[in-house]
Amino acid sequence: MTLVVTDLTVDHGAIRAINNISFRVEEGQLAAVIGANGAGKTTLLRTLSGLTHATGGSASWHGTELLYSKPEKLVRRGVSHVSEGKSVIPELTVKENLHLGALWRKNSDEAHATQEMILDTFPRLRDRLDQQADILSGGERQMLAIGRALMSKPSLLLLDEPSLGLAPLLVAQIFQSIRALTSQMGLTVVLVEQNAMSALKIADMGIVLNRGRIAASDSSVHLIANPQVRAAYLGY
Amino acid sequence: MYKFLNTVLIGITSGAIYSLMALALVLVWRSTRVVNFAQAGQALLSTYIGYEVIQNFHSFWLALAIAMVAGAAVAALIDAIFMRTLFKRAAEGPIAGVAPIIATLGLLGLIRALLGLVVGGKEASIRPPVSNIGFTISGHTLAFSPLKLLIVASVLFLMLVLSLIFQHTNVGLALRASAYAPEIARLAGVKVDGIRTLGWALAGAAGAAAGMLQTPDGNGALSPDSLEFSLLLVFGFIAAVIGGLESLVGAVLGGLLLGLVLAFVLIYISGSLVFITAFVLLIIVLLVKPGGLIGSRRGRRA
């Protein structure tokens, strides 16, 4: 199972958000996609999960063509997307938010086992299971959003800015949980992040996007060591 | 004392019917962000179907059930065939915001005109399934009859069923998620288009029930240009707005509140002020608390 993106181009009206990019992410790897605001990171994820339509190119996961399909279909093929910002439904309870991700799954025992694993990883959610999600803190919301995505039993997890609006200490904690959970479940992950250093630290590989094109793509160790990447994206 | 009690009873009965119509409007609004003016036409069509069932099988309750199923089917068809296409065709530009509303107004006219063609000037009326003569307590006849009791009980029952569906079933969870955050719902695997159609279907059934219960409570007469059904739409809409347009609980409470206020105006002041009061109430709510009197964030959850 490999994520293969070939010659992907996405337009937002007259603006070319993604300009003919190609890359691969091998099974079980965590790929960090970094870059400035407006580089096309979020558009890339939205295209892979079926929320946004591509203009051209292809993207395949495990033999499934991801482009020109609907998110509700792709999630059944193992693609789970945690969209940017508030990817939980505040009007629902914590339990309902989790349950939502597994509604389509036939085997409820299996779904229950997944839920237990998520709650073991994020025990703070267990204490709030029957409470409204709008009382959760930013960090707890992010845990819940990731938990909801995992309830769909994905093989490919697309994460958009999990660090957004979180305190630095919490960011480190969330990133560690992401790494631990996805390794444990054997997931392939595409992690989009503004917080480049934190993302590269837990990633196997990194892709630097600049105005819709790939500026650099390498193992995360090499990217962190690359002087140009350091100067432009890591801030030192 | 009896005057006050009677006013409350009248208010609750008519309010219960407004609540049903408000529920229908809220269900559609929540699932597709459309104020469905055609709801009055759909309710009228469903009630005519109910009338035909009564003519043939002489059972009001069978007619109510069939009218609700027919109302659900008609609403589902309107959404799946008509609204879905409309959303695709008029998705952008200045027309996008108003197109669905204008379209439902068009549908309302269309349904009434077609009904007019089919049933023409034929007289139709639905007789009460049980007595509409008020209960008597120590010589006083109350403005509350077995029929009114049945109406209130039916409305309560339907609300209970709806709230059970919404709060305790997987479909209900999908309905709520699709209403609050369609994008997240889709990412979680909910087939939002189908769920929206289901929302329309539930609304169609609620509207049909409102029509079937309202008609024998009034003079029983049915006509394609029925004023009663226009008023049902208007009062249902005002009740929904009072309730915040988002909340099922709000719709029910909004309907009851409107029913009570109008009953007190009718009995204590003057019948000619009822209509004015309803609209003044609507305007006051929109000016003072546009989010609805009851439609707080808490209300939105249920």
Coordinates of C-alpha atoms in Angstrom, one line a residue:
Chain A
M1 CA 0.0 0.0 0.0
T2 CA 1.5 3.2 -1.2
L3 CA 0.0 6.6 -1.6
V4 CA 1.0 7.7 -5.1
V5 CA 0.2 11.2 -6.2
T6 CA 1.0 12.0 -9.9
D7 CA 0.8 15.3 -11.6
L8 CA -1.8 16.6 -9.3
T9 CA -3.3 20.1 -10.2
V10 CA -6.1 21.8 -8.3
D11 CA -7.7 25.2 -9.2
H12 CA -9.8 27.4 -7.0
G13 CA -11.6 29.4 -9.6
A14 CA -8.9 31.3 -11.4
I15 CA -6.2 30.6 -8.8
R16 CA -4.0 27.5 -9.2
A17 CA -3.7 26.2 -5.7
I18 CA -1.8 23.0 -6.5
N19 CA 0.5 23.0 -9.5
N20 CA 1.4 19.7 -11.0
I21 CA 2.9 17.9 -8.0
S22 CA 3.9 14.3 -7.6
F23 CA 5.0 12.4 -4.6
R24 CA 4.8 9.0 -2.8
V25 CA 4.3 8.0 0.8
E26 CA 5.2 4.4 1.6
E27 CA 2.9 2.2 3.8
G28 CA 3.3 2.9 7.5
Q29 CA 5.1 6.2 7.0
L30 CA 4.2 9.5 8.4
A31 CA 4.7 12.3 5.9
A32 CA 4.8 15.9 7.1
V33 CA 3.6 18.5 4.5
I34 CA 5.0 21.9 5.5
G35 CA 5.0 25.4 4.0
A36 CA 3.8 28.9 4.4
N37 CA 0.1 30.0 4.5
G38 CA -1.4 29.6 1.1
A39 CA 1.1 27.1 -0.1
G40 CA -1.7 24.7 -0.9
K41 CA -1.3 22.3 2.1
T42 CA -5.0 22.3 3.1
T43 CA -6.1 22.1 -0.5
L44 CA -3.9 19.0 -1.0
L45 CA -5.6 17.2 1.9
R46 CA -9.1 18.3 0.9
T47 CA -8.4 16.9 -2.6
L48 CA -7.1 13.6 -1.3
S49 CA -10.2 13.1 0.9
G50 CA -12.7 14.0 -1.9
L51 CA -13.9 17.4 -0.5
T52 CA -12.3 19.4 -3.3
H53 CA -12.2 18.4 -6.9
A54 CA -8.9 18.2 -8.8
T55 CA -8.3 19.8 -12.1
G56 CA -6.0 17.1 -13.3
G57 CA -3.6 14.3 -12.3
S58 CA -4.2 11.2 -10.2
A59 CA -3.8 10.0 -6.7
S60 CA -4.2 6.4 -5.6
W61 CA -4.3 4.6 -2.3
H62 CA -4.3 0.8 -2.1
G63 CA -5.6 0.6 -5.7
T64 CA -8.4 3.2 -5.0
E65 CA -8.4 6.3 -7.1
L66 CA -8.9 9.2 -4.7
L67 CA -9.7 12.0 -7.1
Y68 CA -13.2 12.5 -8.4
S69 CA -14.7 10.4 -5.5
K70 CA -16.8 11.5 -2.6
P71 CA -15.5 11.7 1.0
E72 CA -18.3 9.4 2.3
K73 CA -17.1 6.8 -0.2
L74 CA -13.4 7.2 0.5
V75 CA -13.8 6.9 4.2
R76 CA -15.2 3.4 3.5
R77 CA -12.0 2.7 1.6
G78 CA -9.8 3.6 4.6
V79 CA -9.2 7.3 4.0
S80 CA -9.9 9.4 7.1
H81 CA -9.5 13.2 7.1
V82 CA -9.4 15.4 10.2
S83 CA -10.1 18.8 8.6
E84 CA -8.6 22.1 9.7
G85 CA -9.6 23.8 12.9
K86 CA -12.8 22.6 14.6
S87 CA -13.3 19.2 13.2
V88 CA -15.7 18.2 16.0
I89 CA -19.4 18.9 16.2
P90 CA -19.9 21.0 19.3
E91 CA -23.6 20.3 19.5
L92 CA -23.0 16.6 19.9
T93 CA -21.6 14.8 23.0
V94 CA -18.1 13.4 23.0
K95 CA -19.5 9.9 22.6
E96 CA -21.7 10.9 19.7
N97 CA -18.8 12.5 17.9
L98 CA -16.8 9.3 18.3
H99 CA -19.8 7.1 17.3
L100 CA -20.3 9.2 14.2
G101 CA -17.1 8.0 12.7
A102 CA -18.2 4.4 13.0
L103 CA -21.9 4.7 12.0
W104 CA -21.3 3.0 8.7
R105 CA -19.3 0.1 10.2
K106 CA -21.2 -3.1 10.3
N107 CA -19.3 -4.7 13.2
S108 CA -20.2 -2.7 16.3
D109 CA -18.0 -4.9 18.6
E110 CA -15.0 -4.0 16.5
A111 CA -16.0 -0.3 16.6
H112 CA -16.3 -0.6 20.4
A113 CA -12.8 -2.0 20.6
T114 CA -11.5 0.9 18.6
Q115 CA -13.3 3.3 20.9
E116 CA -11.7 1.7 23.9
M117 CA -8.2 2.0 22.4
I118 CA -8.8 5.7 21.6
L119 CA -10.1 6.4 25.1
D120 CA -7.1 4.6 26.6
T121 CA -4.8 6.9 24.6
F122 CA -6.9 10.0 25.4
P123 CA -8.2 9.3 28.9
R124 CA -9.5 12.9 29.3
L125 CA -12.1 12.0 26.7
R126 CA -13.3 9.1 28.8
D127 CA -14.1 11.4 31.7
R128 CA -16.2 13.6 29.4
L129 CA -17.9 10.9 27.2
D130 CA -21.5 12.1 27.9
Q131 CA -20.7 15.8 27.9
Q132 CA -21.3 18.3 25.1
A133 CA -18.2 18.6 22.9
D134 CA -18.4 22.4 23.1
I135 CA -17.1 22.4 26.7
L136 CA -13.9 20.7 25.6
S137 CA -10.6 22.6 25.6
G138 CA -8.7 23.1 22.3
G139 CA -6.5 20.2 23.0
E140 CA -9.3 17.9 23.9
R141 CA -11.2 18.9 20.8
Q142 CA -8.2 17.9 18.7
M143 CA -8.0 14.6 20.5
L144 CA -11.7 14.1 19.8
A145 CA -11.3 15.0 16.1
I146 CA -8.5 12.5 15.7
G147 CA -10.4 9.9 17.7
R148 CA -13.4 10.4 15.4
A149 CA -11.2 9.8 12.4
L150 CA -9.7 6.7 13.9
M151 CA -13.2 5.3 14.6
S152 CA -13.6 4.8 10.9
K153 CA -10.7 2.3 11.0
P154 CA -8.6 4.1 8.5
S155 CA -5.5 2.9 6.8
L156 CA -4.6 6.4 5.5
L157 CA -5.0 9.3 7.9
L158 CA -5.0 12.9 6.7
L159 CA -4.4 15.4 9.5
D160 CA -4.8 19.1 8.9
E161 CA -3.0 21.4 11.4
P162 CA -3.6 19.5 14.7
S163 CA -1.4 22.0 16.5
L164 CA -3.6 25.0 15.5
G165 CA -4.3 27.2 18.5
L166 CA -2.7 24.9 21.1
A167 CA -0.1 25.8 23.7
P168 CA 3.4 24.5 22.9
L169 CA 3.4 21.9 25.7
L170 CA 0.2 20.5 24.4
V171 CA 1.4 20.4 20.9
A172 CA 4.3 18.2 21.9
Q173 CA 1.9 15.9 23.8
I174 CA -0.6 15.7 20.9
F175 CA 2.2 15.0 18.4
Q176 CA 3.6 12.2 20.5
S177 CA 0.1 10.7 20.8
I178 CA -0.3 10.9 17.0
R179 CA 3.0 9.1 16.4
A180 CA 2.3 6.5 19.0
L181 CA -1.3 5.8 17.9
T182 CA -0.5 5.7 14.2
S183 CA 2.5 3.4 14.7
Q184 CA 0.4 1.1 16.9
M185 CA -2.3 0.9 14.2
G186 CA 0.1 0.7 11.3
L187 CA -1.4 3.8 9.7
T188 CA 0.0 5.8 6.8
V189 CA -0.3 9.5 7.7
V190 CA -0.1 12.7 5.8
L191 CA 0.3 15.5 8.4
V192 CA -0.1 19.1 7.2
E193 CA 1.5 21.6 9.6
Q194 CA 2.4 25.2 10.0
N195 CA 4.4 24.1 13.0
A196 CA 7.1 22.7 10.8
M197 CA 9.7 21.7 13.3
S198 CA 7.3 19.7 15.6
A199 CA 5.9 18.0 12.5
L200 CA 9.2 17.0 11.0
K201 CA 10.4 15.7 14.4
I202 CA 7.8 12.9 14.4
A203 CA 7.7 12.4 10.6
D204 CA 9.6 9.9 8.5
M205 CA 9.6 12.1 5.5
G206 CA 8.7 15.7 4.7
I207 CA 7.3 17.6 1.7
V208 CA 7.8 21.3 1.5
L209 CA 5.1 23.1 -0.5
N210 CA 5.6 26.6 -1.9
R211 CA 2.8 28.3 -3.9
G212 CA 1.4 25.0 -5.0
R213 CA 4.7 23.4 -6.0
I214 CA 7.0 21.0 -4.2
A215 CA 10.1 23.0 -3.1
A216 CA 11.8 20.1 -1.4
S217 CA 11.0 16.5 -0.6
D218 CA 13.2 14.3 1.5
S219 CA 13.5 12.2 4.7
S220 CA 12.7 14.4 7.7
V221 CA 16.2 14.0 9.0
H222 CA 17.6 15.4 5.8
L223 CA 15.1 18.2 5.7
I224 CA 15.9 19.3 9.2
A225 CA 19.6 19.4 8.3
N226 CA 19.0 21.3 5.0
P227 CA 20.2 24.9 5.5
Q228 CA 17.7 26.4 3.0
V229 CA 14.7 24.6 4.6
R230 CA 16.0 25.6 8.0
A231 CA 16.2 29.3 7.0
A232 CA 12.9 29.4 5.2
Y233 CA 10.7 27.2 7.3
L234 CA 12.2 26.3 10.6
G235 CA 13.2 29.8 11.5
Y236 CA 16.8 29.4 12.3
Chain B
M1 CA -62.0 31.0 36.0
Y2 CA -63.6 28.8 33.4
K3 CA -62.9 31.5 30.8
F4 CA -59.3 31.4 31.7
L5 CA -59.1 27.6 31.6
N6 CA -60.9 27.5 28.3
T7 CA -58.5 30.0 26.8
V8 CA -55.6 27.9 27.9
L9 CA -57.1 24.7 26.5
I10 CA -57.9 26.4 23.1
G11 CA -54.4 27.8 23.0
I12 CA -52.8 24.4 23.7
T13 CA -54.8 22.7 21.0
S14 CA -54.2 25.2 18.2
G15 CA -50.6 25.6 19.4
A16 CA -50.0 21.9 19.2
I17 CA -51.0 22.0 15.5
Y18 CA -48.8 25.0 14.9
S19 CA -46.0 23.1 16.6
L20 CA -46.3 20.3 14.1
M21 CA -46.1 22.7 11.1
A22 CA -43.2 24.5 12.8
L23 CA -41.5 21.1 13.2
A24 CA -41.9 20.4 9.5
L25 CA -40.4 23.8 8.6
V26 CA -37.5 23.4 11.1
L27 CA -36.7 19.8 9.9
V28 CA -36.3 21.1 6.3
W29 CA -34.5 24.2 7.4
R30 CA -32.0 22.2 9.4
S31 CA -31.3 19.7 6.8
T32 CA -31.1 21.9 3.7
R33 CA -31.2 25.6 4.8
V34 CA -34.4 26.1 2.9
V35 CA -37.5 27.8 4.2
N36 CA -40.0 25.4 2.6
F37 CA -43.1 27.5 1.7
A38 CA -44.4 24.5 -0.3
Q39 CA -45.0 22.8 3.0
A40 CA -48.6 24.2 3.0
G41 CA -49.2 22.7 -0.4
Q42 CA -47.7 19.4 0.5
A43 CA -49.8 19.3 3.7
L44 CA -52.9 20.1 1.6
L45 CA -52.1 17.4 -0.9
S46 CA -51.5 14.9 1.8
T47 CA -54.8 15.8 3.5
Y48 CA -56.6 15.3 0.2
I49 CA -55.1 11.9 0.0
G50 CA -56.2 11.3 3.6
Y51 CA -59.7 12.4 2.6
E52 CA -59.8 9.9 -0.3
V53 CA -58.8 7.1 2.2
I54 CA -61.6 8.1 4.5
Q55 CA -64.1 8.1 1.6
N56 CA -63.1 4.6 0.7
F57 CA -62.2 2.9 4.0
H58 CA -64.0 5.1 6.6
S59 CA -61.2 5.1 9.0
F60 CA -59.7 8.4 10.1
W61 CA -56.7 6.8 11.7
L62 CA -55.8 4.7 8.6
A63 CA -56.2 7.9 6.6
L64 CA -53.9 9.8 9.0
A65 CA -51.2 7.1 8.6
I66 CA -51.5 6.9 4.8
A67 CA -51.5 10.7 4.5
M68 CA -48.3 10.9 6.6
V69 CA -46.6 8.2 4.4
A70 CA -47.8 10.0 1.3
G71 CA -46.6 13.3 2.7
A72 CA -43.2 11.8 3.4
A73 CA -42.9 10.3 -0.1
V74 CA -43.9 13.5 -1.8
A75 CA -41.4 15.5 0.3
A76 CA -38.6 13.0 -0.4
L77 CA -39.3 13.2 -4.2
I78 CA -39.3 17.0 -4.1
D79 CA -35.9 17.0 -2.4
A80 CA -34.3 14.1 -4.4
I81 CA -35.5 15.3 -7.8
F82 CA -36.2 19.0 -7.6
M83 CA -34.1 20.5 -4.8
R84 CA -31.0 18.5 -5.4
T85 CA -30.9 19.5 -9.1
L86 CA -31.6 23.1 -8.1
F87 CA -28.7 23.1 -5.6
K88 CA -26.4 21.9 -8.4
R89 CA -27.7 24.3 -11.1
A90 CA -28.0 27.4 -9.0
A91 CA -25.0 26.8 -6.7
E92 CA -23.3 30.1 -7.4
G93 CA -24.0 33.8 -8.2
P94 CA -26.6 36.2 -6.8
I95 CA -29.4 33.7 -7.4
A96 CA -27.9 30.9 -5.2
G97 CA -29.3 32.4 -1.9
V98 CA -32.8 33.0 -3.0
A99 CA -33.4 30.4 -5.7
P100 CA -34.5 27.6 -3.3
I101 CA -37.0 30.0 -1.5
I102 CA -38.5 31.2 -4.8
A103 CA -38.6 27.6 -6.0
T104 CA -40.6 26.5 -2.9
L105 CA -43.0 29.4 -3.5
G106 CA -43.3 28.2 -7.1
L107 CA -44.0 24.7 -5.9
L108 CA -46.7 25.9 -3.5
G109 CA -48.5 27.6 -6.4
L110 CA -48.0 24.6 -8.6
I111 CA -49.4 22.1 -6.1
R112 CA -52.4 24.2 -5.4
A113 CA -53.1 24.8 -9.1
L114 CA -52.7 21.0 -9.9
L115 CA -55.0 20.2 -6.9
G116 CA -57.5 22.7 -8.3
L117 CA -57.4 21.0 -11.7
V118 CA -57.9 17.5 -10.2
V119 CA -60.5 18.1 -7.5
G120 CA -62.0 21.2 -9.0
G121 CA -65.0 22.6 -7.3
K122 CA -65.9 19.3 -5.7
E123 CA -66.8 19.7 -2.0
A124 CA -64.7 17.8 0.4
S125 CA -64.7 17.7 4.1
I126 CA -63.3 15.6 6.9
R127 CA -65.6 14.8 9.8
P128 CA -64.1 14.5 13.3
P129 CA -63.3 10.8 14.2
V130 CA -64.6 11.4 17.7
S131 CA -66.9 13.9 19.2
N132 CA -66.0 17.6 19.1
I133 CA -68.5 18.5 21.9
G134 CA -66.7 19.8 25.0
F135 CA -66.3 17.8 28.2
T136 CA -68.5 19.0 31.0
I137 CA -67.4 19.7 34.5
S138 CA -70.1 20.4 37.1
G139 CA -72.4 21.9 34.5
H140 CA -69.8 23.9 32.7
T141 CA -68.9 22.9 29.1
L142 CA -65.2 23.2 28.5
A143 CA -63.6 24.2 25.2
F144 CA -61.9 20.8 25.3
S145 CA -63.5 17.9 23.5
P146 CA -62.5 14.3 22.9
L147 CA -61.3 15.5 19.5
K148 CA -59.1 18.1 20.9
L149 CA -57.7 15.6 23.4
L150 CA -56.9 13.3 20.5
I151 CA -55.2 16.1 18.7
V152 CA -53.0 17.0 21.6
A153 CA -52.3 13.4 22.3
S154 CA -51.4 12.7 18.7
V155 CA -49.1 15.7 18.5
L156 CA -47.4 14.7 21.8
F157 CA -47.0 11.1 20.5
L158 CA -45.4 12.3 17.2
M159 CA -43.1 14.6 19.0
L160 CA -42.0 11.8 21.3
V161 CA -41.4 9.5 18.3
L162 CA -39.4 12.2 16.5
S163 CA -37.3 13.0 19.6
L164 CA -36.6 9.3 20.1
I165 CA -35.5 9.0 16.5
F166 CA -33.3 12.1 16.8
Q167 CA -31.7 11.4 20.2
H168 CA -31.4 7.6 20.4
T169 CA -30.9 6.1 16.9
N170 CA -28.0 6.0 14.5
V171 CA -30.2 7.6 11.8
G172 CA -30.9 10.4 14.3
L173 CA -27.3 11.0 15.0
A174 CA -26.6 11.1 11.2
L175 CA -29.5 13.6 10.9
R176 CA -28.2 15.9 13.6
A177 CA -24.6 15.7 12.4
S178 CA -25.6 16.5 8.8
A179 CA -27.6 19.5 10.0
Y180 CA -24.9 20.9 12.2
A181 CA -21.8 20.2 10.2
P182 CA -22.4 18.5 6.8
E183 CA -18.7 18.5 5.9
I184 CA -17.6 16.7 9.0
A185 CA -20.5 14.3 8.7
R186 CA -19.4 13.5 5.1
L187 CA -15.8 12.9 6.3
A188 CA -17.2 10.6 9.0
G189 CA -18.9 8.6 6.3
V190 CA -22.5 9.9 6.5
K191 CA -24.2 9.9 3.1
V192 CA -25.5 13.5 3.6
D193 CA -27.6 13.7 0.5
G194 CA -29.7 10.7 1.5
I195 CA -30.0 11.9 5.1
R196 CA -31.2 15.3 3.8
T197 CA -33.9 13.6 1.8
L198 CA -34.9 11.7 5.0
G199 CA -35.2 15.0 6.8
W200 CA -37.5 16.3 4.1
A201 CA -39.5 13.0 4.4
L202 CA -40.0 13.4 8.2
A203 CA -41.0 17.0 7.6
G204 CA -43.5 15.9 5.0
A205 CA -45.0 13.4 7.4
A206 CA -45.3 16.1 10.2
G207 CA -46.9 18.5 7.8
A208 CA -49.4 15.9 6.7
A209 CA -50.3 15.2 10.3
A210 CA -50.8 18.9 10.9
G211 CA -53.2 19.1 7.9
M212 CA -55.1 16.0 8.9
L213 CA -55.6 17.1 12.5
Q214 CA -56.3 20.7 11.7
T215 CA -59.1 20.1 9.2
P216 CA -61.6 18.3 11.4
D217 CA -60.8 20.7 14.3
G218 CA -61.9 23.6 12.1
N219 CA -65.1 23.4 10.0
G220 CA -63.8 20.3 8.2
A221 CA -63.9 21.7 4.8
L222 CA -61.1 21.2 2.3
S223 CA -60.4 23.2 -0.8
P224 CA -57.4 23.7 -3.1
D225 CA -57.2 27.4 -2.1
S226 CA -57.9 26.7 1.6
L227 CA -57.3 29.8 3.7
E228 CA -56.8 27.4 6.7
F229 CA -53.7 25.9 5.2
S230 CA -52.2 29.3 4.3
L231 CA -52.7 30.3 7.9
L232 CA -51.2 27.0 9.1
L233 CA -48.1 27.8 7.1
V234 CA -47.9 31.4 8.4
F235 CA -48.5 30.4 12.1
G236 CA -46.2 27.4 11.8
F237 CA -43.5 29.7 10.3
I238 CA -44.0 32.3 13.1
A239 CA -43.8 29.5 15.7
A240 CA -40.6 28.2 14.1
V241 CA -39.0 31.7 14.2
I242 CA -40.0 32.2 17.8
G243 CA -38.3 28.9 18.5
G244 CA -35.2 30.0 16.7
L245 CA -35.7 28.0 13.5
E246 CA -33.0 25.6 14.4
S247 CA -34.4 23.7 17.3
L248 CA -37.1 21.0 17.4
V249 CA -37.8 21.7 21.0
G250 CA -38.0 25.4 20.1
A251 CA -40.5 24.7 17.4
V252 CA -42.8 22.9 19.8
L253 CA -42.5 25.5 22.5
G254 CA -42.9 28.3 19.9
G255 CA -46.1 26.7 18.6
L256 CA -47.6 26.4 22.1
L257 CA -46.6 29.9 23.0
L258 CA -48.1 31.3 19.8
G259 CA -51.2 29.3 20.3
L260 CA -51.7 30.5 23.9
V261 CA -51.0 34.2 23.0
L262 CA -53.5 34.1 20.1
A263 CA -56.1 32.4 22.2
F264 CA -55.9 35.0 24.9
V265 CA -56.1 37.8 22.3
L266 CA -59.1 36.0 20.7
I267 CA -61.1 35.5 23.9
Y268 CA -60.1 38.4 26.1
I269 CA -59.6 41.2 23.5
S270 CA -60.9 40.7 20.0
G271 CA -60.9 38.1 17.2
S272 CA -60.0 40.8 14.7
L273 CA -56.7 41.3 16.4
V274 CA -55.5 37.7 16.2
F275 CA -53.7 38.1 12.9
I276 CA -52.1 41.4 13.7
T277 CA -50.9 40.0 17.0
A278 CA -49.2 37.0 15.3
F279 CA -47.3 39.3 12.9
V280 CA -46.4 41.9 15.6
L281 CA -45.1 39.0 17.6
L282 CA -43.0 37.8 14.6
I283 CA -41.6 41.3 14.1
I284 CA -40.8 41.8 17.7
V285 CA -39.0 38.5 18.0
L286 CA -37.0 39.3 14.8
L287 CA -36.1 42.7 16.1
V288 CA -35.4 41.9 19.7
K289 CA -34.2 38.4 19.7
P290 CA -33.6 37.2 16.1
G291 CA -32.1 34.0 17.4
G292 CA -35.5 33.1 18.7
L293 CA -37.0 33.4 22.2
I294 CA -36.3 29.8 23.0
G295 CA -33.7 29.1 20.4
S296 CA -30.7 29.4 22.6
R297 CA -27.6 27.4 21.9
R298 CA -28.9 24.8 24.4
G299 CA -32.1 24.5 22.4
R300 CA -30.2 24.0 19.2
R301 CA -28.9 20.7 20.5
A302 CA -32.1 18.9 20.7

